[in-house]
Short mmCIF file of C-alpha atoms and ligand atoms in Angstrom, two decimals:
data_model
loop_
_atom_site.label_atom_id
_atom_site.label_comp_id
_atom_site.label_asym_id
_atom_site.label_seq_id
_atom_site.Cartn_x
_atom_site.Cartn_y
_atom_site.Cartn_z
CA MET F 178 108.79 318.71 90.25
CA ALA F 179 105.69 316.59 90.35
CA LYS F 180 102.17 317.20 89.18
CA THR F 181 99.23 314.90 88.93
CA THR F 182 96.99 316.85 86.55
CA VAL F 183 96.43 315.62 83.02
CA VAL F 184 97.00 318.11 80.30
CA ARG F 185 94.00 318.28 77.87
CA THR F 186 94.14 320.12 74.66
CA GLY F 187 91.23 318.68 72.85
CA SER F 188 88.02 320.85 72.56
CA SER F 189 85.33 318.17 72.56
CA ALA F 190 84.34 316.23 75.74
CA LYS F 191 84.89 313.01 73.79
CA GLY F 192 88.43 314.05 72.78
CA ALA F 193 89.36 315.04 76.26
CA LYS F 194 87.95 311.71 77.59
CA ALA F 195 90.04 309.77 75.10
CA LYS F 196 93.08 311.67 76.07
CA ALA F 197 92.49 311.05 79.76
CA VAL F 198 92.35 307.27 79.02
CA VAL F 199 95.56 307.43 77.01
CA GLY F 200 97.25 309.44 79.91
CA ALA F 201 95.93 307.10 82.37
CA LYS F 202 97.29 304.05 80.42
CA ALA F 203 100.61 305.88 79.83
CA ARG F 204 101.17 306.61 83.54
CA ALA F 205 100.35 302.95 84.42
CA ILE F 206 102.93 301.73 82.02
CA ALA F 207 105.53 304.55 83.07
CA ALA F 208 104.99 303.63 86.75
CA SER F 209 106.24 300.00 85.99
CA GLU F 210 109.41 301.24 84.42
CA PRO F 211 112.57 302.21 86.45
CA VAL F 212 113.68 305.80 86.69
CA ALA F 213 116.86 306.62 84.70
CA ALA F 214 119.03 308.57 87.07
CA LYS F 215 120.35 311.90 85.83
CA LYS F 216 123.25 314.13 86.67
CA ARG F 217 121.24 317.14 85.42
CA ALA F 218 118.40 317.88 82.90
CA GLY F 219 119.52 316.54 79.50
CA LYS F 220 122.04 314.33 80.98
CA THR F 221 121.31 310.72 82.06
CA GLN F 222 124.09 309.07 84.02
CA LYS F 223 124.37 306.01 81.88
CA PRO F 224 122.07 306.67 78.77
CA LEU F 225 123.03 303.48 77.00
CA ASP F 226 122.89 301.16 80.02
CA PRO F 227 121.36 297.87 78.68
CA ALA F 228 118.80 297.94 81.42
CA ARG F 229 117.67 301.51 80.44
CA VAL F 230 117.52 300.65 76.78
CA ALA F 231 115.47 297.44 77.57
CA ALA F 232 113.04 299.39 79.66
CA ILE F 233 112.56 301.88 76.80
CA LEU F 234 111.85 299.09 74.39
CA ASP F 235 109.59 297.36 76.93
CA ALA F 236 107.47 300.66 77.43
CA LEU F 237 107.26 301.22 73.71
CA ARG F 238 106.14 297.72 73.01
CA LYS F 239 103.47 297.96 75.67
CA THR F 240 102.24 301.27 74.40
CA TYR F 241 102.17 300.47 70.70
CA PRO F 242 101.48 296.71 70.47
CA GLY F 243 101.40 295.44 66.92
CA VAL F 244 102.03 298.87 65.35
CA VAL F 245 102.61 298.84 61.64
CA CYS F 246 103.60 301.20 58.77
CA ALA F 247 101.04 304.14 58.37
CA LEU F 248 101.40 304.25 54.60
CA THR F 249 98.65 302.34 52.84
CA HIS F 250 99.92 299.59 50.57
CA LYS F 251 99.08 296.11 49.24
CA ASN F 252 102.45 294.97 48.18
CA ALA F 253 106.14 295.88 48.22
CA TRP F 254 105.91 297.89 45.06
CA GLU F 255 103.14 300.12 46.43
CA LEU F 256 105.08 300.54 49.65
CA THR F 257 108.17 301.62 47.69
CA VAL F 258 106.23 304.15 45.65
CA ALA F 259 104.49 305.44 48.80
CA THR F 260 107.67 305.82 50.74
CA ILE F 261 109.25 307.70 47.83
CA LEU F 262 106.29 310.06 47.85
CA SER F 263 106.45 310.48 51.62
CA ALA F 264 109.63 312.56 51.34
CA GLN F 265 108.86 316.07 52.78
CA CYS F 266 105.15 315.08 52.91
CA THR F 267 102.83 313.53 55.45
CA ASP F 268 101.67 309.93 55.27
CA ILE F 269 98.07 311.14 55.44
CA ARG F 270 98.54 313.18 52.24
CA VAL F 271 100.41 310.23 50.54
CA ASN F 272 97.44 307.96 51.51
CA LEU F 273 95.03 310.40 49.73
CA VAL F 274 97.09 310.33 46.43
CA THR F 275 98.12 306.64 46.10
CA PRO F 276 94.66 305.05 45.43
CA ALA F 277 94.15 307.01 42.24
CA LEU F 278 97.77 306.51 41.29
CA PHE F 279 97.66 302.67 41.68
CA LYS F 280 94.21 302.53 39.98
CA ALA F 281 95.68 304.24 36.94
CA PHE F 282 99.01 302.35 36.97
CA PRO F 283 98.52 299.11 39.05
CA ASN F 284 101.95 297.61 38.71
CA PRO F 285 105.56 298.48 37.97
CA LYS F 286 105.07 297.50 34.10
CA ALA F 287 102.24 299.95 33.84
CA MET F 288 103.94 302.77 35.69
CA ALA F 289 107.09 302.26 33.59
CA SER F 290 105.11 303.20 30.53
CA ALA F 291 103.22 306.20 32.11
CA SER F 292 104.19 309.55 30.87
CA LEU F 293 105.81 312.11 33.30
CA PRO F 294 102.99 314.63 32.98
CA GLU F 295 100.50 311.84 33.78
CA LEU F 296 102.44 310.94 37.03
CA GLU F 297 103.09 314.50 37.89
CA GLU F 298 99.37 315.32 37.82
CA LEU F 299 98.44 312.45 40.04
CA ILE F 300 101.12 313.17 42.66
CA ARG F 301 101.20 316.93 42.47
CA THR F 302 100.05 317.49 46.05
CA THR F 303 102.70 315.52 47.61
CA GLY F 304 105.40 318.35 46.81
CA PHE F 305 108.50 318.06 44.64
CA PHE F 306 106.27 316.21 42.25
CA ARG F 307 108.56 316.49 39.26
CA ASN F 308 111.44 314.82 40.93
CA LYS F 309 109.17 312.27 42.54
CA ALA F 310 107.45 311.45 39.20
CA LYS F 311 110.85 310.86 37.69
CA SER F 312 111.84 308.56 40.50
CA ILE F 313 108.80 306.51 40.44
CA GLN F 314 108.96 306.17 36.69
CA GLY F 315 112.59 305.30 36.86
CA ALA F 316 112.11 302.73 39.74
CA ALA F 317 109.13 301.28 37.77
CA ARG F 318 111.28 300.78 34.72
CA LEU F 319 114.31 299.21 36.70
CA VAL F 320 111.97 296.85 38.63
CA THR F 321 110.32 295.79 35.38
CA GLU F 322 113.49 295.41 33.33
CA GLU F 323 116.01 294.04 35.77
CA PHE F 324 114.14 292.50 38.69
CA GLY F 325 111.29 290.68 36.85
CA GLY F 326 108.65 293.09 38.17
CA LYS F 327 109.43 292.44 41.81
CA VAL F 328 111.06 294.93 44.25
CA PRO F 329 114.42 293.34 45.15
CA GLN F 330 115.04 292.02 48.70
CA THR F 331 118.60 293.23 49.35
CA MET F 332 119.69 296.78 50.32
CA GLU F 333 122.32 296.74 47.76
CA GLU F 334 119.81 296.12 44.99
CA ILE F 335 117.03 298.19 46.29
CA LEU F 336 119.29 301.27 46.53
CA ARG F 337 119.80 301.00 42.81
CA LEU F 338 116.17 302.29 42.26
CA PRO F 339 115.83 306.00 41.62
CA GLY F 340 114.57 307.98 44.55
CA VAL F 341 115.48 305.10 46.98
CA ALA F 342 117.87 305.89 49.83
CA ARG F 343 118.62 303.93 52.92
CA LYS F 344 115.47 304.99 54.77
CA THR F 345 113.27 303.80 51.88
CA GLY F 346 115.20 300.65 51.63
CA ASN F 347 114.80 299.99 55.42
CA VAL F 348 111.01 300.74 55.30
CA VAL F 349 110.39 298.27 52.33
CA LEU F 350 112.76 295.43 53.43
CA GLY F 351 111.64 295.77 57.06
CA SER F 352 107.87 296.40 56.82
CA TRP F 353 106.99 294.20 53.73
CA TYR F 354 109.82 291.51 53.60
CA GLY F 355 110.39 291.38 57.37
CA ILE F 356 114.09 291.70 56.66
CA ALA F 357 115.95 293.73 59.39
CA VAL F 358 119.06 295.14 57.80
CA GLY F 359 118.95 298.49 59.45
CA VAL F 360 116.79 300.95 61.46
CA VAL F 361 114.55 303.42 59.73
CA VAL F 362 115.56 306.94 60.73
CA ASP F 363 113.08 309.57 59.88
CA THR F 364 112.46 312.96 61.50
CA HIS F 365 110.57 311.38 64.49
CA VAL F 366 113.21 308.54 65.18
CA MET F 367 115.89 311.25 64.94
CA ARG F 368 114.28 313.62 67.31
CA LEU F 369 113.27 311.02 69.82
CA SER F 370 116.55 309.09 69.83
CA ARG F 371 118.26 312.29 70.67
CA ARG F 372 115.82 313.27 73.34
CA LEU F 373 116.25 309.77 74.88
CA GLU F 374 120.00 310.29 74.65
CA LEU F 375 120.40 307.13 72.50
CA THR F 376 122.50 309.11 70.08
CA LYS F 377 124.16 312.44 69.88
CA GLU F 378 124.40 312.38 66.23
CA THR F 379 122.37 314.50 63.76
CA ALA F 380 123.12 312.67 60.33
CA PRO F 381 120.53 309.95 59.78
CA GLU F 382 123.23 307.32 58.75
CA LYS F 383 125.21 307.91 62.03
CA VAL F 384 121.96 307.88 64.07
CA GLU F 385 121.12 304.59 62.34
CA ARG F 386 124.60 303.10 63.12
CA ASP F 387 124.31 304.11 66.85
CA LEU F 388 120.85 302.61 67.12
CA MET F 389 122.05 299.35 65.45
CA LYS F 390 124.69 299.04 68.05
CA ILE F 391 122.40 299.35 71.04
CA LEU F 392 119.15 297.74 69.82
CA PRO F 393 118.66 293.94 69.52
CA GLN F 394 118.26 293.24 65.85
CA ASP F 395 114.76 291.56 66.40
CA ARG F 396 113.53 294.97 67.52
CA TRP F 397 114.95 297.15 64.69
CA ILE F 398 111.79 297.02 62.63
CA ALA F 399 109.14 297.57 65.27
CA PHE F 400 111.28 300.11 67.24
CA SER F 401 111.04 302.56 64.22
CA HIS F 402 107.27 302.09 63.90
CA GLU F 403 106.80 302.61 67.67
CA LEU F 404 108.90 305.69 67.73
CA ILE F 405 107.32 307.20 64.69
CA HIS F 406 103.88 306.81 66.43
CA HIS F 407 105.24 308.13 69.65
CA GLY F 408 106.66 311.14 67.84
CA ARG F 409 103.41 311.93 66.12
CA GLN F 410 101.10 311.57 69.13
CA ILE F 411 103.13 312.34 72.22
CA CYS F 412 106.83 313.29 71.90
CA ILE F 413 105.88 316.05 69.38
CA ALA F 414 108.51 318.41 68.32
CA ARG F 415 107.45 321.71 69.77
CA LYS F 416 105.75 320.88 72.91
CA PRO F 417 106.04 317.17 73.94
CA ARG F 418 103.19 315.77 75.94
CA CYS F 419 105.49 314.47 78.68
CA VAL F 420 102.56 314.05 81.15
CA ASP F 421 101.00 311.44 78.87
CA CYS F 422 104.34 309.69 78.03
CA THR F 423 105.12 306.12 78.91
CA LEU F 424 108.84 306.86 78.67
CA GLU F 425 108.69 309.75 81.04
CA ARG F 426 110.50 308.12 84.00
CA LEU F 427 113.27 306.99 81.69
CA CYS F 428 113.64 310.41 79.89
CA ASN F 429 115.77 313.13 81.12
CA SER F 430 115.47 315.37 78.04
CA SER F 431 116.14 319.01 78.68
CA ASP F 432 112.99 320.22 76.93
CA LYS F 433 110.61 318.08 78.88
CA THR F 434 107.31 319.85 79.63
CA TRP F 435 106.52 317.90 82.76
CA SER F 436 108.56 315.62 85.04
CA SER F 437 107.79 313.14 87.82
CA HIS F 438 111.27 312.89 89.09
S1 SF4 B 54 110.49 314.53 75.97
FE1 SF4 B 54 108.59 314.00 77.06
S2 SF4 B 54 107.28 313.10 75.54
FE2 SF4 B 54 109.38 312.93 74.81
S3 SF4 B 54 110.11 310.94 75.45
FE3 SF4 B 54 110.81 312.61 77.01
S4 SF4 B 54 109.13 312.42 78.42
FE4 SF4 B 54 108.32 311.45 76.71
#
């Protein structure tokens, strides 16, 4: 099945024009990538072929050059708190909440002495605010008392902070410290990795393990950022915008909405 029309969902002429530009750029990048041969929809012949994986990385890098974490932060501590708050919540919502939170409690020491009701009130709109308030207060205390006010730089230590699991650890170590000890697996990375047949797993730790096996370590940090952006803008959960996707020729997902091959 091959179509050449661009799907436009924006209502304004400006939005439609911007999408057409994105689509044109995406197709130009896609056209330079090889086609991943398939046995049938949803089944690529050699999904983990190093040449295919390299082409996926290549297309992502070209599409999202210099992409960074979408959570607003000025230091490792702010990124830790923002990532804890981002559980079951959008980055946009977190970015609306954190300016007032960090103005009231600008560092771990100040947050360690904040009362839970004060913290709860400031983060209420991020959901699960009681648990999150306990986590950020507990993390602030541990960082202040055991780590000299600085977020630790090893996975083993950072996992000791309340509310911090491997995903948050990877976000902070990767995005702030530039230390690649793993791959951030959020809902977008999980969905796209499965659509691209880079993993068959559904548990985040197992998906991460699979990705660490096939991706070069120097791409672990950027790969997650790129996939998260791609998942938000193009490869959306319900109706992926395959016609505007730079990975289209490499993707044989059974729920594609458009295919050139
Ligand atoms: S499902 Fe569609 S949007 Fe997602 S990666 Fe495949 S071609 Fe791209």
